[in-house]
Amino acid sequence: MASTSLSSVLFLLLATYAAGASAAIFTVKNNCSYTVWPAAIPVGGGTQLDPGQAWTVEVPAGTTGRFWGRTNCSFSGGSGHCDTGDCAGALNCTVSGQPATTLAEFSIGGGAGTRDFYDMSVIDGYNLPMAFSCSTGVGLVCTSPTCPTACLFVNDDCRTHACSSNSNYQVTFCP
């Protein structure tokens, strides 16, 4: 009987933690008149988005990473080259893109009561107009290298925003 009670308590604790630490859904949309190859690390990798297409990526709680767009890419069998944002010639990125890249950066909370944090950055340069928002926070739009809503230099924390954990995100190229 004690073993059953202990198992029940452990199950409830695990279920409570899992409920508070759910994944965020990122929807990446290409509103540009040309093809963009969005990339994401540490989850997502990369893909090709023709004009009007969208890509959905599930990001686990406790993940910190970034999305960016690559332009003028040519791939064959998963390897190739992009004029901007290239990540070691891979379609599915495992390293950050080569500057200059407009970045959507995030840190997804790890459990109940925690918050998510997000920002846009042009610290390493600008290559594409982008909008980035979470479902419970401020929408950020960057359409030039001097973007007023993006981090412009290292430690520019004043442009980091918070939103509720369990939020979903939208990244849009050419908003």
CSV table of N, CA, C and O in Angstrom, one decimal, residues 10-89:
chain,number,residue,atom,x,y,z
A,10,LEU,N,4.7,10.4,-6.7
A,10,LEU,CA,5.8,10.7,-7.7
A,10,LEU,C,5.2,11.0,-9.1
A,10,LEU,O,5.6,11.9,-9.8
A,11,PHE,N,4.1,10.2,-9.4
A,11,PHE,CA,3.5,10.5,-10.7
A,11,PHE,C,2.8,11.9,-10.8
A,11,PHE,O,3.0,12.6,-11.7
A,12,LEU,N,2.2,12.3,-9.7
A,12,LEU,CA,1.6,13.6,-9.6
A,12,LEU,C,2.6,14.7,-9.7
A,12,LEU,O,2.4,15.7,-10.4
A,13,LEU,N,3.7,14.5,-9.0
A,13,LEU,CA,4.8,15.5,-9.1
A,13,LEU,C,5.4,15.6,-10.5
A,13,LEU,O,5.6,16.7,-11.0
A,14,LEU,N,5.6,14.5,-11.1
A,14,LEU,CA,6.1,14.5,-12.5
A,14,LEU,C,5.1,15.2,-13.5
A,14,LEU,O,5.4,16.0,-14.3
A,15,ALA,N,3.8,14.8,-13.3
A,15,ALA,CA,2.8,15.4,-14.2
A,15,ALA,C,2.7,16.9,-14.0
A,15,ALA,O,2.5,17.7,-14.9
A,16,THR,N,2.8,17.4,-12.7
A,16,THR,CA,2.7,18.8,-12.4
A,16,THR,C,3.9,19.5,-13.1
A,16,THR,O,3.7,20.6,-13.7
A,17,TYR,N,5.1,19.0,-13.0
A,17,TYR,CA,6.3,19.6,-13.6
A,17,TYR,C,6.1,19.6,-15.1
A,17,TYR,O,6.4,20.6,-15.7
A,18,ALA,N,5.7,18.5,-15.7
A,18,ALA,CA,5.5,18.4,-17.1
A,18,ALA,C,4.5,19.4,-17.6
A,18,ALA,O,4.7,20.1,-18.7
A,19,ALA,N,3.4,19.6,-16.9
A,19,ALA,CA,2.4,20.6,-17.3
A,19,ALA,C,2.9,22.0,-17.3
A,19,ALA,O,2.5,22.8,-18.1
A,20,GLY,N,3.8,22.3,-16.4
A,20,GLY,CA,4.3,23.7,-16.3
A,20,GLY,C,5.5,23.9,-17.2
A,20,GLY,O,6.0,25.0,-17.4
A,21,ALA,N,6.0,22.9,-17.8
A,21,ALA,CA,7.2,23.0,-18.7
A,21,ALA,C,7.0,22.5,-20.1
A,21,ALA,O,7.7,21.7,-20.6
A,22,SER,N,5.9,23.0,-20.7
A,22,SER,CA,5.5,22.6,-22.0
A,22,SER,C,6.3,23.4,-23.1
A,22,SER,O,6.9,24.4,-22.8
A,23,ALA,N,6.3,22.9,-24.2
A,23,ALA,CA,7.1,23.4,-25.3
A,23,ALA,C,6.4,24.7,-25.9
A,23,ALA,O,5.2,24.9,-25.7
A,24,ALA,N,7.2,25.5,-26.5
A,24,ALA,CA,6.6,26.7,-27.2
A,24,ALA,C,6.6,26.3,-28.7
A,24,ALA,O,7.4,25.6,-29.2
A,25,ILE,N,5.6,26.9,-29.4
A,25,ILE,CA,5.5,26.6,-30.9
A,25,ILE,C,5.9,27.9,-31.6
A,25,ILE,O,5.4,29.0,-31.3
A,26,PHE,N,6.9,27.8,-32.5
A,26,PHE,CA,7.3,29.0,-33.3
A,26,PHE,C,6.8,28.8,-34.7
A,26,PHE,O,7.0,27.7,-35.3
A,27,THR,N,6.1,29.7,-35.2
A,27,THR,CA,5.6,29.7,-36.6
A,27,THR,C,6.4,30.8,-37.3
A,27,THR,O,6.4,31.9,-37.0
A,28,VAL,N,7.1,30.3,-38.4
A,28,VAL,CA,8.0,31.2,-39.1
A,28,VAL,C,7.4,31.3,-40.5
A,28,VAL,O,7.1,30.3,-41.2
A,29,LYS,N,7.2,32.6,-40.9
A,29,LYS,CA,6.4,32.8,-42.2
A,29,LYS,C,7.3,33.7,-43.1
A,29,LYS,O,8.0,34.6,-42.6
A,30,ASN,N,7.3,33.4,-44.4
A,30,ASN,CA,8.0,34.2,-45.4
A,30,ASN,C,7.0,35.0,-46.1
A,30,ASN,O,6.2,34.6,-47.0
A,31,ASN,N,7.0,36.3,-45.8
A,31,ASN,CA,6.2,37.3,-46.6
A,31,ASN,C,7.0,38.0,-47.6
A,31,ASN,O,6.5,39.0,-48.3
A,32,CYS,N,8.2,37.6,-47.9
A,32,CYS,CA,9.0,38.2,-48.9
A,32,CYS,C,8.6,37.8,-50.3
A,32,CYS,O,7.9,36.7,-50.4
A,33,SER,N,9.0,38.5,-51.3
A,33,SER,CA,8.6,38.1,-52.7
A,33,SER,C,9.6,37.2,-53.2
A,33,SER,O,9.6,36.8,-54.4
A,34,TYR,N,10.6,36.7,-52.4
A,34,TYR,CA,11.6,35.8,-52.8
A,34,TYR,C,11.8,34.7,-51.8
A,34,TYR,O,11.2,34.8,-50.7
A,35,THR,N,12.4,33.6,-52.1
A,35,THR,CA,12.6,32.5,-51.2
A,35,THR,C,13.6,32.8,-50.1
A,35,THR,O,14.6,33.5,-50.3
A,36,VAL,N,13.3,32.4,-48.9
A,36,VAL,CA,14.1,32.6,-47.7
A,36,VAL,C,14.3,31.2,-47.1
A,36,VAL,O,13.4,30.4,-47.1
A,37,TRP,N,15.5,30.9,-46.6
A,37,TRP,CA,15.8,29.7,-46.0
A,37,TRP,C,16.0,30.0,-44.5
A,37,TRP,O,17.1,30.3,-44.0
A,38,PRO,N,14.9,29.9,-43.7
A,38,PRO,CA,15.1,30.1,-42.2
A,38,PRO,C,15.9,29.0,-41.6
A,38,PRO,O,15.9,27.9,-42.0
A,39,ALA,N,16.6,29.4,-40.5
A,39,ALA,CA,17.4,28.5,-39.8
A,39,ALA,C,17.1,28.7,-38.3
A,39,ALA,O,16.7,29.8,-37.9
A,40,ALA,N,17.4,27.7,-37.5
A,40,ALA,CA,17.2,27.8,-36.0
A,40,ALA,C,18.1,26.8,-35.3
A,40,ALA,O,18.3,25.7,-35.8
A,41,ILE,N,18.7,27.3,-34.2
A,41,ILE,CA,19.5,26.5,-33.4
A,41,ILE,C,19.1,26.8,-31.9
A,41,ILE,O,18.7,27.9,-31.6
A,42,PRO,N,19.1,25.8,-31.0
A,42,PRO,CA,19.6,24.4,-31.2
A,42,PRO,C,18.6,23.5,-31.7
A,42,PRO,O,18.9,22.3,-31.9
A,43,VAL,N,17.4,23.9,-32.0
A,43,VAL,CA,16.3,23.0,-32.5
A,43,VAL,C,15.8,23.6,-33.8
A,43,VAL,O,15.9,24.8,-34.1
A,44,GLY,N,15.3,22.7,-34.7
A,44,GLY,CA,14.8,23.2,-35.9
A,44,GLY,C,15.6,22.9,-37.1
A,44,GLY,O,15.2,22.4,-38.1
A,45,GLY,N,16.9,23.4,-37.0
A,45,GLY,CA,17.8,23.2,-38.2
A,45,GLY,C,17.6,24.2,-39.3
A,45,GLY,O,18.1,25.3,-39.2
A,46,GLY,N,16.8,23.9,-40.3
A,46,GLY,CA,16.6,24.8,-41.4
A,46,GLY,C,15.7,24.2,-42.4
A,46,GLY,O,15.5,23.0,-42.5
A,47,THR,N,15.2,25.1,-43.3
A,47,THR,CA,14.3,24.6,-44.3
A,47,THR,C,14.2,25.7,-45.4
A,47,THR,O,14.8,26.8,-45.3
A,48,GLN,N,13.5,25.4,-46.5
A,48,GLN,CA,13.3,26.4,-47.6
A,48,GLN,C,11.9,26.9,-47.5
A,48,GLN,O,11.0,26.0,-47.4
A,49,LEU,N,11.7,28.2,-47.5
A,49,LEU,CA,10.3,28.7,-47.5
A,49,LEU,C,10.2,29.6,-48.8
A,49,LEU,O,10.8,30.7,-48.9
A,50,ASP,N,9.3,29.2,-49.7
A,50,ASP,CA,9.0,30.1,-50.8
A,50,ASP,C,8.0,31.2,-50.3
A,50,ASP,O,7.5,31.1,-49.2
A,51,PRO,N,7.8,32.2,-51.1
A,51,PRO,CA,6.9,33.3,-50.7
A,51,PRO,C,5.6,32.7,-50.2
A,51,PRO,O,5.0,31.9,-50.9
A,52,GLY,N,5.1,33.2,-49.1
A,52,GLY,CA,3.8,32.8,-48.5
A,52,GLY,C,3.8,31.6,-47.7
A,52,GLY,O,2.8,31.3,-47.0
A,53,GLN,N,4.9,30.8,-47.7
A,53,GLN,CA,4.9,29.6,-46.9
A,53,GLN,C,5.3,29.8,-45.5
A,53,GLN,O,5.9,30.8,-45.1
A,54,ALA,N,4.9,28.8,-44.6
A,54,ALA,CA,5.2,28.9,-43.2
A,54,ALA,C,5.8,27.6,-42.7
A,54,ALA,O,5.7,26.5,-43.4
A,55,TRP,N,6.6,27.7,-41.6
A,55,TRP,CA,7.3,26.5,-41.0
A,55,TRP,C,7.0,26.6,-39.5
A,55,TRP,O,7.1,27.6,-38.9
A,56,THR,N,6.6,25.4,-39.0
A,56,THR,CA,6.4,25.4,-37.5
A,56,THR,C,7.4,24.5,-36.8
A,56,THR,O,7.8,23.4,-37.3
A,57,VAL,N,8.0,25.1,-35.7
A,57,VAL,CA,9.0,24.4,-35.0
A,57,VAL,C,8.6,24.4,-33.5
A,57,VAL,O,8.2,25.4,-32.9
A,58,GLU,N,8.7,23.2,-32.9
A,58,GLU,CA,8.4,23.0,-31.5
A,58,GLU,C,9.7,23.2,-30.7
A,58,GLU,O,10.7,22.5,-31.0
A,59,VAL,N,9.7,24.1,-29.7
A,59,VAL,CA,10.9,24.3,-28.9
A,59,VAL,C,10.7,23.9,-27.5
A,59,VAL,O,9.8,24.5,-26.8
A,60,PRO,N,11.4,23.0,-27.0
A,60,PRO,CA,11.2,22.5,-25.6
A,60,PRO,C,11.5,23.6,-24.5
A,60,PRO,O,12.3,24.4,-24.7
A,61,ALA,N,10.8,23.5,-23.4
A,61,ALA,CA,11.0,24.3,-22.3
A,61,ALA,C,12.5,24.2,-21.9
A,61,ALA,O,13.1,23.1,-22.0
A,62,GLY,N,13.0,25.3,-21.4
A,62,GLY,CA,14.4,25.3,-21.0
A,62,GLY,C,15.4,25.5,-22.1
A,62,GLY,O,16.6,25.4,-21.9
A,63,THR,N,15.0,25.9,-23.3
A,63,THR,CA,15.8,26.0,-24.5
A,63,THR,C,16.1,27.5,-24.7
A,63,THR,O,15.2,28.4,-24.6
A,64,THR,N,17.4,27.8,-25.0
A,64,THR,CA,17.8,29.2,-25.4
A,64,THR,C,18.3,29.0,-26.8
A,64,THR,O,19.1,28.1,-27.1
A,65,GLY,N,17.9,29.9,-27.7
A,65,GLY,CA,18.4,29.8,-29.1
A,65,GLY,C,18.0,31.0,-29.9
A,65,GLY,O,17.8,32.0,-29.4
A,66,ARG,N,18.1,30.7,-31.3
A,66,ARG,CA,17.8,31.8,-32.2
A,66,ARG,C,17.3,31.3,-33.5
A,66,ARG,O,17.5,30.2,-33.9
A,67,PHE,N,16.6,32.2,-34.2
A,67,PHE,CA,16.1,32.0,-35.6
A,67,PHE,C,16.7,33.1,-36.4
A,67,PHE,O,16.9,34.2,-36.0
A,68,TRP,N,17.0,32.8,-37.7
A,68,TRP,CA,17.5,33.8,-38.6
A,68,TRP,C,17.1,33.4,-40.0
A,68,TRP,O,16.8,32.2,-40.3
A,69,GLY,N,17.2,34.3,-41.0
A,69,GLY,CA,16.9,34.0,-42.4
A,69,GLY,C,18.2,33.9,-43.2
A,69,GLY,O,19.1,34.7,-43.0
A,70,ARG,N,18.2,33.0,-44.2
A,70,ARG,CA,19.3,32.9,-45.1
A,70,ARG,C,18.8,33.3,-46.5
A,70,ARG,O,17.6,33.0,-46.8
A,71,THR,N,19.6,33.9,-47.3
A,71,THR,CA,19.2,34.3,-48.6
A,71,THR,C,20.1,33.8,-49.7
A,71,THR,O,21.3,33.5,-49.4
A,72,ASN,N,19.6,33.7,-50.9
A,72,ASN,CA,20.3,33.3,-52.1
A,72,ASN,C,21.1,32.0,-51.8
A,72,ASN,O,22.3,31.9,-52.0
A,73,CYS,N,20.3,31.0,-51.4
A,73,CYS,CA,20.9,29.7,-51.1
A,73,CYS,C,20.8,28.7,-52.3
A,73,CYS,O,19.9,28.8,-53.1
A,74,SER,N,21.7,27.8,-52.3
A,74,SER,CA,21.7,26.7,-53.3
A,74,SER,C,22.1,25.4,-52.5
A,74,SER,O,23.3,25.4,-52.0
A,75,PHE,N,21.2,24.5,-52.5
A,75,PHE,CA,21.5,23.2,-51.8
A,75,PHE,C,21.4,22.0,-52.7
A,75,PHE,O,20.5,22.0,-53.5
A,76,SER,N,22.2,21.0,-52.4
A,76,SER,CA,22.1,19.7,-53.1
A,76,SER,C,22.4,18.7,-52.0
A,76,SER,O,23.5,18.6,-51.5
A,77,GLY,N,21.4,17.8,-51.7
A,77,GLY,CA,21.6,16.8,-50.8
A,77,GLY,C,21.9,17.2,-49.3
A,77,GLY,O,22.6,16.6,-48.6
A,78,GLY,N,21.3,18.4,-49.0
A,78,GLY,CA,21.5,18.9,-47.6
A,78,GLY,C,22.7,19.8,-47.4
A,78,GLY,O,22.9,20.3,-46.3
A,79,SER,N,23.6,20.0,-48.4
A,79,SER,CA,24.7,20.9,-48.3
A,79,SER,C,24.7,21.8,-49.4
A,79,SER,O,24.2,21.6,-50.5
A,80,GLY,N,25.4,23.0,-49.2
A,80,GLY,CA,25.4,24.0,-50.2
A,80,GLY,C,26.0,25.3,-49.7
A,80,GLY,O,26.9,25.3,-48.9
A,81,HIS,N,25.4,26.4,-50.1
A,81,HIS,CA,25.9,27.7,-49.7
A,81,HIS,C,24.8,28.8,-49.7
A,81,HIS,O,23.9,28.7,-50.6
A,82,CYS,N,24.8,29.7,-48.8
A,82,CYS,CA,23.9,30.9,-48.8
A,82,CYS,C,24.8,32.2,-48.8
A,82,CYS,O,25.8,32.2,-48.2
A,83,ASP,N,24.3,33.2,-49.6
A,83,ASP,CA,25.0,34.5,-49.6
A,83,ASP,C,25.0,35.1,-48.2
A,83,ASP,O,25.9,35.8,-47.8
A,84,THR,N,23.8,35.0,-47.5
A,84,THR,CA,23.8,35.6,-46.1
A,84,THR,C,23.3,34.5,-45.2
A,84,THR,O,22.4,33.7,-45.5
A,85,GLY,N,23.8,34.5,-44.0
A,85,GLY,CA,23.3,33.6,-42.9
A,85,GLY,C,23.8,32.2,-43.0
A,85,GLY,O,23.3,31.3,-42.3
A,86,ASP,N,24.7,31.9,-43.9
A,86,ASP,CA,25.2,30.5,-44.2
A,86,ASP,C,25.7,29.9,-42.9
A,86,ASP,O,26.4,30.6,-42.1
A,87,CYS,N,25.4,28.7,-42.6
A,87,CYS,CA,25.8,27.9,-41.4
A,87,CYS,C,26.7,26.7,-41.8
A,87,CYS,O,26.2,25.6,-41.8
A,88,ALA,N,27.9,27.0,-42.2
A,88,ALA,CA,28.8,26.0,-42.5
A,88,ALA,C,28.4,25.1,-43.7
A,88,ALA,O,28.7,23.9,-43.8
A,89,GLY,N,27.6,25.7,-44.6
A,89,GLY,CA,27.1,25.0,-45.8
A,89,GLY,C,26.0,24.0,-45.6
A,89,GLY,O,25.7,23.2,-46.5
